[in-house]
Amino acid sequence: MDPFDDPGGFDDTGVLAVRQGMERRILSAFRAYGADPRVGAAARALSRAGEHGALWLAAGLAGAAVDGARRGAWLRGTALTAGAHAVSMGVKRVVRRPRPAHVEPLVRTAGRYSFPSSHATSAAAAAVAFGALGACGVGGWRASAIARPDDLARATALTPVTHAARAPRLTPATHAAARATRLLPPLAVAMCLSRLVVGVHYPSDVAAGAALGALTARFGARWMRGGAHD
């Protein structure tokens, strides 16, 4: 039997039973935190905001609107996030793992399958993709801020025009957008944990979703950065 077909149906002496029992206990512990009205409300709000990757897609589009110098890169990062989410939905339909049945969920879910967590996938993809843009933006801004005008004039006069020289100067909006990306990793972690607090995913669902999202964004990083000066 596929171990995902019946999360509670393993032989008690088997390795899979031990692993599944551990997952059930971890999930129950997180779900217990949801009994606190404030924690439960925050977890529900995060889960709803992350439905279909909406929060992360909105963040990417906002970055594209604000950071005009790198609009193409922001849009590519948004596309990577949407693509990772779509892949996770496809994996769900192949694996067909039922959602946890031993805890009462705090939210309704869009689908009945659990593995991997699409919320975790889109959260990790956005944190990696947009985080890379943030690192480039802050670093580029600092480099341009410390360069003296006479140094730039000499470099322009003596150095052939290159792709980097043709790149538009980073603007205050670029700097602000880059700094805002620092909020994404902790927000992504909170999103992942919220799926345990609301009781709709096993820990391995969340871990696999986060890994899928991070890898998708990592593999697409070169394509995304190729539009950094669009």
Coordinates of N, CA and C in Angstrom, one line a residue, residues 122-134 184-185 188 210 213-219 221 224:
S122 N 4.9 28.1 -2.8 CA 4.9 29.5 -3.3 C 5.7 30.5 -2.4
A123 N 5.6 30.2 -1.1 CA 6.3 31.1 -0.1 C 7.8 31.0 -0.2
A124 N 8.3 29.7 -0.3 CA 9.7 29.5 -0.5 C 10.2 30.1 -1.8
A125 N 9.4 29.8 -2.9 CA 9.8 30.3 -4.2 C 10.0 31.8 -4.2
A126 N 9.0 32.5 -3.6 CA 9.0 34.0 -3.6 C 10.2 34.5 -2.7
A127 N 10.4 33.8 -1.6 CA 11.5 34.3 -0.7 C 12.8 34.2 -1.4
V128 N 13.0 33.1 -2.1 CA 14.3 32.9 -2.8 C 14.4 33.8 -4.0
A129 N 13.4 33.9 -4.8 CA 13.5 34.7 -6.1 C 13.5 36.2 -5.7
F130 N 12.6 36.7 -4.9 CA 12.6 38.1 -4.6 C 13.8 38.5 -3.7
G131 N 14.2 37.5 -2.9 CA 15.3 37.8 -2.0 C 16.6 38.0 -2.8
A132 N 16.7 37.2 -3.9 CA 17.9 37.4 -4.8 C 17.9 38.8 -5.4
L133 N 16.7 39.3 -5.8 CA 16.6 40.7 -6.3 C 16.9 41.7 -5.2
G134 N 16.5 41.4 -4.0 CA 16.8 42.3 -2.9 C 18.3 42.4 -2.7
L184 N 10.6 39.1 3.5 CA 10.0 37.9 2.9 C 10.4 36.6 3.6
P185 N 11.7 36.4 3.9 CA 12.0 35.1 4.6 C 11.2 34.8 5.9
A188 N 7.7 34.1 5.0 CA 7.6 32.7 4.3 C 7.6 31.6 5.4
A210 N 8.3 23.5 0.7 CA 9.3 24.5 0.7 C 10.6 24.2 -0.1
G213 N 9.7 24.7 -3.8 CA 9.7 26.1 -4.2 C 11.0 26.8 -4.3
A214 N 11.9 26.4 -3.3 CA 13.2 27.0 -3.3 C 14.1 26.5 -4.4
L215 N 13.9 25.2 -4.8 CA 14.7 24.7 -5.9 C 14.2 25.2 -7.2
T216 N 12.9 25.4 -7.3 CA 12.4 26.0 -8.6 C 12.9 27.4 -8.8
A217 N 12.9 28.2 -7.7 CA 13.4 29.6 -7.8 C 14.9 29.6 -8.1
R218 N 15.6 28.6 -7.4 CA 17.1 28.6 -7.6 C 17.4 28.2 -9.0
F219 N 16.8 27.2 -9.6 CA 17.1 26.8 -11.0 C 16.7 27.9 -12.0
A221 N 16.9 31.1 -11.4 CA 17.5 32.4 -11.0 C 18.2 33.1 -12.2
M224 N 15.7 34.7 -14.4 CA 15.1 35.8 -13.8 C 16.1 37.0 -13.8

